[in-house]
Structure formats: structure tokens, C-alpha cells
Short mmCIF file of C-alpha atoms and ligand atoms in Angstrom, two decimals:
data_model
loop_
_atom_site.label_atom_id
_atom_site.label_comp_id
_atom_site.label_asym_id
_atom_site.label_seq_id
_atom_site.Cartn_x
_atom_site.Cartn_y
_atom_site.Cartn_z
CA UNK A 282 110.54 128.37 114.48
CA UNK A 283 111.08 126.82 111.10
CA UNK A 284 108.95 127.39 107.54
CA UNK A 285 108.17 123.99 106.48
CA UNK A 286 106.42 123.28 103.63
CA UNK A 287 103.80 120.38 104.13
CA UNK A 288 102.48 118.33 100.81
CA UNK A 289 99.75 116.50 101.22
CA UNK A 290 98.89 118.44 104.43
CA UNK A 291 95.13 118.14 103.40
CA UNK A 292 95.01 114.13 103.47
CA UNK A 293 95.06 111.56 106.35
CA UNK A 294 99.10 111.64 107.68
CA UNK A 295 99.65 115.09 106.10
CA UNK A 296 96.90 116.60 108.39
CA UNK A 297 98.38 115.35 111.19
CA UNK A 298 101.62 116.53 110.45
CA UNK A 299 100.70 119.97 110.09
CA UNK A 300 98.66 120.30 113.29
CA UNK A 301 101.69 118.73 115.27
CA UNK A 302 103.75 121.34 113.26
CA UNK A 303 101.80 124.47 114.11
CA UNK A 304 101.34 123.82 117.91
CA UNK A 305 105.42 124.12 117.65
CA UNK A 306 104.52 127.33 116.40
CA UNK A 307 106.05 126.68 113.26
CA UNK A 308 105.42 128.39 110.46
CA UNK A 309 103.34 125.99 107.79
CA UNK A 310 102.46 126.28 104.22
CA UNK A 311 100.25 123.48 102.95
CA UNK A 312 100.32 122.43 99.07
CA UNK A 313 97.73 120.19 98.30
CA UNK A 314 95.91 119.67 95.52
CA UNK A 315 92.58 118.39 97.32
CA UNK A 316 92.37 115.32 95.40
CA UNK A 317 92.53 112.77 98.30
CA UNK A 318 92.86 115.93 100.50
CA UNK A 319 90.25 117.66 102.50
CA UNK A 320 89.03 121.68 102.78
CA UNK A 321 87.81 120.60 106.17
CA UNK A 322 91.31 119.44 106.85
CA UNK A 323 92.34 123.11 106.18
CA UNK A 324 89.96 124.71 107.75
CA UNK A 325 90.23 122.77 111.16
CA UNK A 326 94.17 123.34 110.79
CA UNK A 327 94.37 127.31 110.40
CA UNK A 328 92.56 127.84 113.93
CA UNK A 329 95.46 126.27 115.70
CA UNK A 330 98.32 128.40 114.02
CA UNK A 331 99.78 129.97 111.18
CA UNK A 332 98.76 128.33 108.51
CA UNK A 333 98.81 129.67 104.37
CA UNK A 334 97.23 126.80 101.75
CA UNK A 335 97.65 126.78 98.25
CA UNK A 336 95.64 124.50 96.15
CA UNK A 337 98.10 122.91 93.86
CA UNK A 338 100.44 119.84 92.74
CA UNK A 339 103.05 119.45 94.61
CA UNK A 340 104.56 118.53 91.28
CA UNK A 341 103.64 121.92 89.71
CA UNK A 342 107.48 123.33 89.36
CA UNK A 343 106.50 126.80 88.01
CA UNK A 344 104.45 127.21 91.26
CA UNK A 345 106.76 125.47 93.89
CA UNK A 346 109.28 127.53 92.04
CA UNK A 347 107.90 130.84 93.22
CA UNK A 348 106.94 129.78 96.13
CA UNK A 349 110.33 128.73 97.40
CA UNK A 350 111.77 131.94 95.91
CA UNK A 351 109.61 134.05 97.64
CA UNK A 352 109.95 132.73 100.99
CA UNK A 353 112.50 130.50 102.60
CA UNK A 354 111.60 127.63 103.25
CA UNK A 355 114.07 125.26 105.62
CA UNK A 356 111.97 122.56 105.11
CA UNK A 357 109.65 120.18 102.90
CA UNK A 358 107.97 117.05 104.47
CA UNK A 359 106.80 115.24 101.59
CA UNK A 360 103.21 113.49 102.05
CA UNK A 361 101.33 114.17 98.74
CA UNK A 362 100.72 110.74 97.58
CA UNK A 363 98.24 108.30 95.69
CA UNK A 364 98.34 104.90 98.56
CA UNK A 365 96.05 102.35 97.34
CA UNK A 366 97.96 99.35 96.18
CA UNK A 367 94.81 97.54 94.86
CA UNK A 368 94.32 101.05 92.45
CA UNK A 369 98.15 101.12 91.49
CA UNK A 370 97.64 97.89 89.63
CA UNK A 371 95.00 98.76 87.54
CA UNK A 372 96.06 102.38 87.13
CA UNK A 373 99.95 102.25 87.78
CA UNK A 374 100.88 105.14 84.88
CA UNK A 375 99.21 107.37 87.60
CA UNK A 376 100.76 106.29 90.51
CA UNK A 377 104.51 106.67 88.63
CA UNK A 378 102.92 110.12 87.63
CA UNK A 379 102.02 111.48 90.64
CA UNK A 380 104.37 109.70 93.13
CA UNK A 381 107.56 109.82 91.30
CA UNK A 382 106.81 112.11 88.61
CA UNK A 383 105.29 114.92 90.88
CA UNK A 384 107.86 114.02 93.38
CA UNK A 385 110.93 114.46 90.43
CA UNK A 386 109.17 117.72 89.77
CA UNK A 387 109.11 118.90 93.67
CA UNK A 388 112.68 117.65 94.34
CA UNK A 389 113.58 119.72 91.22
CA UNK A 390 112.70 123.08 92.40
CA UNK A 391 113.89 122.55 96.20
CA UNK A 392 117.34 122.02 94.54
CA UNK A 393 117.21 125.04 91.67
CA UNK A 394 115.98 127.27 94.91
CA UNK A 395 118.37 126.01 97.33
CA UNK A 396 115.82 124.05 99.99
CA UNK A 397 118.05 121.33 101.15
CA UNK A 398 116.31 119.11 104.08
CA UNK A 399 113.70 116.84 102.87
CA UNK A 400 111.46 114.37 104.93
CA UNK A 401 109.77 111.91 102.70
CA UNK A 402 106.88 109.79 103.16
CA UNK A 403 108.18 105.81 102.36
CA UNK A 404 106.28 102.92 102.92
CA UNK A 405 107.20 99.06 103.88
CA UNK A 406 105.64 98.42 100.26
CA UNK A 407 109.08 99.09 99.01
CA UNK A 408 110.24 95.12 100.80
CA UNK A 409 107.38 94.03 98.65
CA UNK A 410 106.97 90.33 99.87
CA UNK A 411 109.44 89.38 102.50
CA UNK A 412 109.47 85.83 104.18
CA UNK A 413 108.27 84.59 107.38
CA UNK A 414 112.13 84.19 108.04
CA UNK A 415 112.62 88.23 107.35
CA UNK A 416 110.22 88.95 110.57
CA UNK A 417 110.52 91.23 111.89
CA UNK A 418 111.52 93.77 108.94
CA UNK A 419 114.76 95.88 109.31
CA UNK A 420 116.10 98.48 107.44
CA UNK A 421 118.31 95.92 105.27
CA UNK A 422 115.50 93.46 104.10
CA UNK A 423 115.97 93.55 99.90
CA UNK A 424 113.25 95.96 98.34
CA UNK A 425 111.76 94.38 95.64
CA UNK A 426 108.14 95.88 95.31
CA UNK A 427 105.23 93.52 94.09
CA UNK A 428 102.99 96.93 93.15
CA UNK A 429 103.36 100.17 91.07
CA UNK A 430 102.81 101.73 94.79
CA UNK A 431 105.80 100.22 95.59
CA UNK A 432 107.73 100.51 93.05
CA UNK A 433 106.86 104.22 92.56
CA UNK A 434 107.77 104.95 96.41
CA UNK A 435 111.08 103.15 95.43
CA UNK A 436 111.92 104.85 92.88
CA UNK A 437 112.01 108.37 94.33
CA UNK A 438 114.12 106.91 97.21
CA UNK A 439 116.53 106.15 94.69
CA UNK A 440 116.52 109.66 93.49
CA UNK A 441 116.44 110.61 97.02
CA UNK A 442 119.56 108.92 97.24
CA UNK A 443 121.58 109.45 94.53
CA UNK A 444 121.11 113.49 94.82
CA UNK A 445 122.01 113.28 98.28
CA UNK A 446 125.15 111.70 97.34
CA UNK A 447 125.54 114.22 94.39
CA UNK A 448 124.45 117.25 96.14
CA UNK A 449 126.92 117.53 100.03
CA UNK A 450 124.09 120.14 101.47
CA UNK A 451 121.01 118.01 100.93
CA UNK A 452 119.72 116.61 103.57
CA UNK A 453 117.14 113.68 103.53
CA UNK A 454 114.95 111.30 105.68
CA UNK A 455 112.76 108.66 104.31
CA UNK A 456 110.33 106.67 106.33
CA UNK A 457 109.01 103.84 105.50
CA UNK A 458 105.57 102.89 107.30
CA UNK A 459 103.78 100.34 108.35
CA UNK A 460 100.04 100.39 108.75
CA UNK A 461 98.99 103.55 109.99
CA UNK A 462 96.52 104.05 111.79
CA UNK A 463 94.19 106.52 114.71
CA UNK A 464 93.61 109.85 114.64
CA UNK A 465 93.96 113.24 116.68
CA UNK A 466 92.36 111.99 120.09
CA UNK A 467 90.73 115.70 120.01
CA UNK A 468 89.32 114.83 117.08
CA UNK A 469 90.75 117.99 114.91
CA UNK A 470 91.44 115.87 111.96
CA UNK A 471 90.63 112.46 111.22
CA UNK A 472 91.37 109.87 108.78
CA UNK A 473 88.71 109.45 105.34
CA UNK A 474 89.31 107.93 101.66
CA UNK A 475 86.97 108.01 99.56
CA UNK A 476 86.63 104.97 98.59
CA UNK A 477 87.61 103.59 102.18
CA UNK A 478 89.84 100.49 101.82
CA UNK A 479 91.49 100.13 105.63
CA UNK A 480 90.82 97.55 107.49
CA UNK A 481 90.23 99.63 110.94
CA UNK A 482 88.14 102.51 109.19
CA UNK A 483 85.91 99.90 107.68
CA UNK A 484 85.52 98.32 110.29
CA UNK A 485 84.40 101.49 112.70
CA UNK A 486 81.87 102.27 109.66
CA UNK A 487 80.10 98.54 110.35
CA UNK A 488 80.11 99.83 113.69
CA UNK A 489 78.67 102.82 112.41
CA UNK A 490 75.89 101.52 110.24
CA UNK A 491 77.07 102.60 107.24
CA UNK A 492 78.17 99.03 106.26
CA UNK A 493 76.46 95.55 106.59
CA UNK A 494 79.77 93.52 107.35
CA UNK A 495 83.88 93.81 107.43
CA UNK A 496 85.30 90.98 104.52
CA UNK A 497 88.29 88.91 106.02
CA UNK A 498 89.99 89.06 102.74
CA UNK A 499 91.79 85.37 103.34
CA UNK A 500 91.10 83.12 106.24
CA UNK A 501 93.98 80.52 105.29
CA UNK A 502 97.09 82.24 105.44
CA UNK A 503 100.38 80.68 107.47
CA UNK A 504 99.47 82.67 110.98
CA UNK A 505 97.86 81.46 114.22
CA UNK A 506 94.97 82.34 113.28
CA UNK A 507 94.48 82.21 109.08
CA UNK A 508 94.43 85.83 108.80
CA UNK A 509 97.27 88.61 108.02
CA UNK A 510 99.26 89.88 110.46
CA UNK A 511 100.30 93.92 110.32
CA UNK A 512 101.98 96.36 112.78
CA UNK A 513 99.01 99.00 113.21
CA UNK A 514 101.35 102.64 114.41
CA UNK A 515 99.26 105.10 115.75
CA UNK A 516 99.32 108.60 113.36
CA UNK A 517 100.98 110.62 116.25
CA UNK A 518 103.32 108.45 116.96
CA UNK A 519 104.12 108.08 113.55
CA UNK A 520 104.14 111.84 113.21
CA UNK A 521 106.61 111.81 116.80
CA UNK A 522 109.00 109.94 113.87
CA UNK A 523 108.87 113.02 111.24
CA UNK A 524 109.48 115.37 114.17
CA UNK A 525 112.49 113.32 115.20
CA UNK A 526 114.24 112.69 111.79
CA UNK A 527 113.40 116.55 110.96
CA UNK A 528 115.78 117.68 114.21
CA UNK A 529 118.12 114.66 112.80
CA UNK A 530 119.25 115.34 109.43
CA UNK A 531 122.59 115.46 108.15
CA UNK A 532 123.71 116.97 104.76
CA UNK A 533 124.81 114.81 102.32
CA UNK A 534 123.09 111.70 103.88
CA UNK A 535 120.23 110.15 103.20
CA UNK A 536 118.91 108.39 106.15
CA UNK A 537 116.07 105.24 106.23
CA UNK A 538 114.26 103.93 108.79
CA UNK A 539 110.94 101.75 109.43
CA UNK A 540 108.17 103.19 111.17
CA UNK A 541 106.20 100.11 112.61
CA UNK A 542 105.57 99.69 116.60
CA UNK A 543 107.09 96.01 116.34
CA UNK A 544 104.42 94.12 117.18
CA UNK A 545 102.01 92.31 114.68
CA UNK A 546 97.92 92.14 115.03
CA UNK A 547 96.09 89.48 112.86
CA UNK A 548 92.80 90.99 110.32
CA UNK A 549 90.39 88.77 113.27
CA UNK A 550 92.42 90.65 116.18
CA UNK A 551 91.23 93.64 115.04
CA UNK A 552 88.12 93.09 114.15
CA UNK A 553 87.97 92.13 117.55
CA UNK A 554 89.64 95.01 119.33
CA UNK A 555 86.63 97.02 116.94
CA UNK A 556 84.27 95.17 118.38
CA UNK A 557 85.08 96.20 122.05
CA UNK A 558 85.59 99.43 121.26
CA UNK A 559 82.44 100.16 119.53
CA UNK A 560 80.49 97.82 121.45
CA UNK A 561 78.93 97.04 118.48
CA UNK A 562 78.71 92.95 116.95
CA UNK A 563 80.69 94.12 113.57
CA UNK A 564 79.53 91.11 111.58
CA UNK A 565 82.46 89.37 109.65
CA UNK A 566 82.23 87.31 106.60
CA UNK A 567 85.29 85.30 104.61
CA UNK A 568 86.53 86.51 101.48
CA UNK A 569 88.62 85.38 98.96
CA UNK A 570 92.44 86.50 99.81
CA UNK A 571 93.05 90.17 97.99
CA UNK A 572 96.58 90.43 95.65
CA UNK A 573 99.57 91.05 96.90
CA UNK A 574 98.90 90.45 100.75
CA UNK A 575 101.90 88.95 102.83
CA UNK A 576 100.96 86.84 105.50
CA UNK A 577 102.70 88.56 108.07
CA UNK A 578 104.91 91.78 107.89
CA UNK A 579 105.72 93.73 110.87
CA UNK A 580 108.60 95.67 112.13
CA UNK A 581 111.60 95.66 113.83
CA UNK A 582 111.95 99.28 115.23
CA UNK A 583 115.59 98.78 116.76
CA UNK A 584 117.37 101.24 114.15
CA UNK A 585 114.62 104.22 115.08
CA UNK A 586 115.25 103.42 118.84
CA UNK A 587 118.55 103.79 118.49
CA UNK A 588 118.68 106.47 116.77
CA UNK A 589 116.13 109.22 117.81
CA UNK A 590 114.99 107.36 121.11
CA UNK A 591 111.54 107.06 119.61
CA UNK A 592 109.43 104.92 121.37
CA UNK A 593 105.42 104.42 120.49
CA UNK A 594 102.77 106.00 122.90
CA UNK A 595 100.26 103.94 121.79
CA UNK A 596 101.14 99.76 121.81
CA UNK A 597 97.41 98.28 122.29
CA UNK A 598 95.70 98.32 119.63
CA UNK A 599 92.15 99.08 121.75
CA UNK A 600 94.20 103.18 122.40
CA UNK A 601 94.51 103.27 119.04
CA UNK A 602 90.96 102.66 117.67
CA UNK A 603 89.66 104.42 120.53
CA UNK A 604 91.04 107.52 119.30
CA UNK A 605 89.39 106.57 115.40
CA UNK A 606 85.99 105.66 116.98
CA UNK A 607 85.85 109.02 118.84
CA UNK A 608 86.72 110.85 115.37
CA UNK A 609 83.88 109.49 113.60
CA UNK A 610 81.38 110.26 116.53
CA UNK A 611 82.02 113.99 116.82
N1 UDP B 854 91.61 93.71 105.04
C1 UDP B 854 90.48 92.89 105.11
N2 UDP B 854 89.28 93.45 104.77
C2 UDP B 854 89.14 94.75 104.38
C3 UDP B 854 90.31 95.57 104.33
C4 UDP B 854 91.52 95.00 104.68
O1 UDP B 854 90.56 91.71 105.45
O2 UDP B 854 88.03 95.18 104.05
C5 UDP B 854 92.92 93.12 105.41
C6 UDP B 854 93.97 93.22 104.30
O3 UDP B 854 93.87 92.12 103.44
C7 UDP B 854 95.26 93.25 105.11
C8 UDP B 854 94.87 93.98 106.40
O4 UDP B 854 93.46 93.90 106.47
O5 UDP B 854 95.66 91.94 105.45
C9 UDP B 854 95.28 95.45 106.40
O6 UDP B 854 94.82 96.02 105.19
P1 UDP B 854 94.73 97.60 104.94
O7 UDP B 854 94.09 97.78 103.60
O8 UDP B 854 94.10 98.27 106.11
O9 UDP B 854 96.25 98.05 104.91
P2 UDP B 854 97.49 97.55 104.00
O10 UDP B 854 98.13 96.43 104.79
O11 UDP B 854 96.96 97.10 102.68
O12 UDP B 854 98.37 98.74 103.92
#
């Protein structure tokens, strides 16, 4: 049993963590500071285990100062984010704020109390974007971010890095995601933004009623189809990942690996797989292309194989909206 300190563990990924954590009957403390983060989250969490949630920035040193002193901690898993790409460009002093600012702060008092194993929340945003000839993305592919997002991600990997190197006992995993996506197929948590951007949860809230149509943002990119092509990873298996680099770290490394299934779906072929899930017509109109969008990125999960044995659970993309659809109908 380990005390592992969750940011973020009132949001989408974090949520997941932490209920994945506690039915290891580990020991969780959640810092969140509910501002893309859920009470509901909390509350559905501290029935399965033992669970203590403070409502604060991750970033807040006085307060991660104490609480680090006060308890030992072995661990941090490092979710608290801003993730909207589209957002970072128009508001990119908050992203550096809060992702590598808040992040700085965090990192700060894990190494003034002594809490040396971090696993950090990276994102293939960092590769910025690659070339058809780069598919599928490994661990090497230059990072050279097109967004604040990514560039604020980046940027505490760096930091990541460099203390490792300065600092023998630290210990530190980053993984860098694809497009996650599914939820708890109980249902305990689920995945909601407010606003929703994501393709899937859009399209399950068409489905829904609650929206007239899904907008294919670009109908003419260079794929079999004309629309972009992602790697969709369910959240547990994604999750399976943080559990696996967590039993794998090694002071004084810092370790990086992708976090995609390795197999691309276009913007129609999921629209589609939506469709038979729900049943439902989920009317699609064409858009003009949205900033920044590659036409294809998806992963090549060789280094993670190798290295942990992780595999994905869930490879069709119908198992993983499944588990989304029956979230939103509880
Ligand atoms: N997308 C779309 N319509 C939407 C939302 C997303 O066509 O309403 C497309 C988007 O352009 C991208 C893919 O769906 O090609 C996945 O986008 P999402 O925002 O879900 O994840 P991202 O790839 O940005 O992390």
C-alpha cells in the first residue's frame, strides 16, 4: 500500500486514476482545485476507498508544503492540467501558468520535502506536427509544439528532466497521450468539459439530444477518407500505463513513453462507430478545418510493450464508446 498523491483527481483521467488507485487499496489524497474538476467526481470516489480531498492548486507550495510534511507521501501522479489546445492559443499566459508554472511550484515542494517518484501527465502535443513519413509516432520523433498546450507540457518535461539528472533519487515517468477516450464501464466516473470540445463526447451528446449535429472540422485532408486520423486509447487502459510506469521507476532517470493503442480511426469512422452504438442517425455537417490539426498522428506503442508488457484491452473503437454511451445514460 502506497500514499500517492493524485492532482487533478477531480477531472476526466485524474478520476480514473484514483478509483484504479483505491481498489489497490492504496492510500489516495486528491488535490484539485475543482476548476475543470468535479465534487461528484469526489464524492463517487470516497465510497470505494480511502480517499482525503483538499480543494486547492496543485501549484499552491505553502499548502503542498505541509501536506507532504505531514504525511509521507511515496508518490505524486501529476494530472492537474488546462487541455484545450484551441483555448491555449487565445489564452496561452494561462496555460504556461497553470501547466508549467503550477507544475514548477508542485515539483518544488516534492523536492524541499523529499518526495522523489513522479508520474506526469504528457501529451503527443509535445511532436507538434509530425509528417505522414513520422507514422506511426515513437518516442524519438523531434518535439516541436505548434500550441502553448504543447509547449507548456514541454516545458515541464524539460524540468522533469534536467532535475532528474541533477537530483540521483528522483524518479520520473512522463506519458505522453494520444486521444483519450471511454470511461469506467460501471459508470463511477465519467468524462465532462464544460465547454465539451471531443470529438466522441460530442458526438454521444447528438446522440443524446442535446446537440443538433457533430461538425467534421475538415473534409479534405491527405487520408482515405478527407478526415483526421487519431489513435482513440481507452481511459483504463491508459490508466493500466500509470500503474505500470509507477511499479517501473528508476532514480535518477527520467523515462518517456507514448500512450496510443497504434492504430488510427478517421473523424467519419467515428462518427460512425457513434452511430452504431447509439443507434441514433448523429447528423454530420462539414466544417471548415480547425488550427493546428495534423492529418494523421497515431502511435507506435513498441517502446511501452517492451517495456512494461502493456498491451490495450480495448482495440475497437465500438468497446470503447460503448463504455462512454453507458456513462451518459445512468
Ligand atoms: N473534431 C471534429 N469535430 C468536433 C470535434 C473534433 O471534427 O466537434 C475532430 C478534430 O478536428 C480532430 C479529431 O476530431 O481531428 C479529434 O479531436 P478532439 O478534439 O477529440 O481531440 P484532439 O485530437 O484535439 O486531442
Amino acid at each position: 500500500m502506497k500514499h500517492i498523491l493524485v492532482t487533478g483527481g477531480a477531472g476526466y483521467i485524474g478520476s480514473h486514476a484514483t478509483l484504479r488507485l483505491l481498489e489497490l487499496d492504496h492510500k489516495i489524497t486528491v488535490v484539485d482545485d475543482l476548476s475543470n474538476g468535479w465534487q461528484s467526481a469526489i464524492d463517487a470516489l470516497s465510497k470505494v476507498g480511502d480517499l482525503t480531498f483538499i480543494e486547492c492548486r496543485c501549484g499552491d507550495y505553502d499548502k503542498m508544503m505541509d501536506l507532504m510534511s505531514d504525511h509521507q507521501i511515496d508518490l505524486v501522479m501529476h494530472f492537474a492540467a488546462f487541455a484545450a489546445v484551441n483555448e491555449s492559443v487565445k489564452e496561452p499566459l494561462m496555460y504556461y501558468e497553470n501547466n508549467t508554472g503550477n507544475s514548477l511550484s508542485l515539483l518544488r515542494a516534492m523536492m524541499d520535502s523529499g518526495v522523489n517518484n513522479m508520474v506526469f501527465s504528457s501529451t503527443c502535443a509535445t511532436y507538434g506536427l509530425p509528417t505522414p513519413d513520422q507514422m506511426p509516432l515513437t518516442e524519438d520523433c523531434p518535439q516541436k509544439p505548434i500550441s502553448p498546450y504543447g509547449w507548456s507540457k514541454l516545458w515541464f518535461e524539460q524540468a522533469l528532466s534536467q532535475c532528474t539528472k541533477a537530483n540521483p533519487s528522483f524518479a520520473c515517468t512522463a506519458l505522453r497521450y494520444f486521444n483519450v477516450a471511454g470511461c469506467d464501464p460501471q459508470g463511477r466516473v465519467g468524462e465532462h468539459h464544460i465547454p465539451e470540445t471531443h470529438l466522441i463526447p460530442i458526438c454521444l451528446e447528438v446522440a443524446k439530444g442535446k446537440r443538433d449535429d457533430i461538425k467534421i472540422f475538415g473534409s479534405d485532408y491527405d487520408t482515405p477518407d478527407g478526415t483526421c486520423i487519431r489513435d482513440y486509447v481507452h481511459v483504463d487502459d491508459l490508466i493500466a500505463a500509470h500503474l505500470l510506469a509507477m511499479k517501473h521507476l528508476e532514480p535518477g532517470v527520467m523515462q518517456t513513453f507514448n500512450v496510443g493503442i497504434g492504430r488510427g480511426y478517421s473523424v467519419m469512422e467515428v462518427i460512425e462507430s457513434c452511430r452504431r452504438v447509439t443507434g441514433h442517425a448523429i447528423p454530420a455537417v462539414s466544417h471548415e478545418r480547425r488550427q493546428g490539426d495534423p492529418d494523421m498522428l497515431y502511435n507506435d506503442p513498441s517502446k511501452i510493450q517492451k517495456a512494461f508488457n502493456w498491451k490495450p484491452k480495448y482495440e475497437e473503437l465500438d468497446a470503447i464508446v460503448a463504455t462512454a454511451w453507458h456513462e451518459m445514460n445512468l
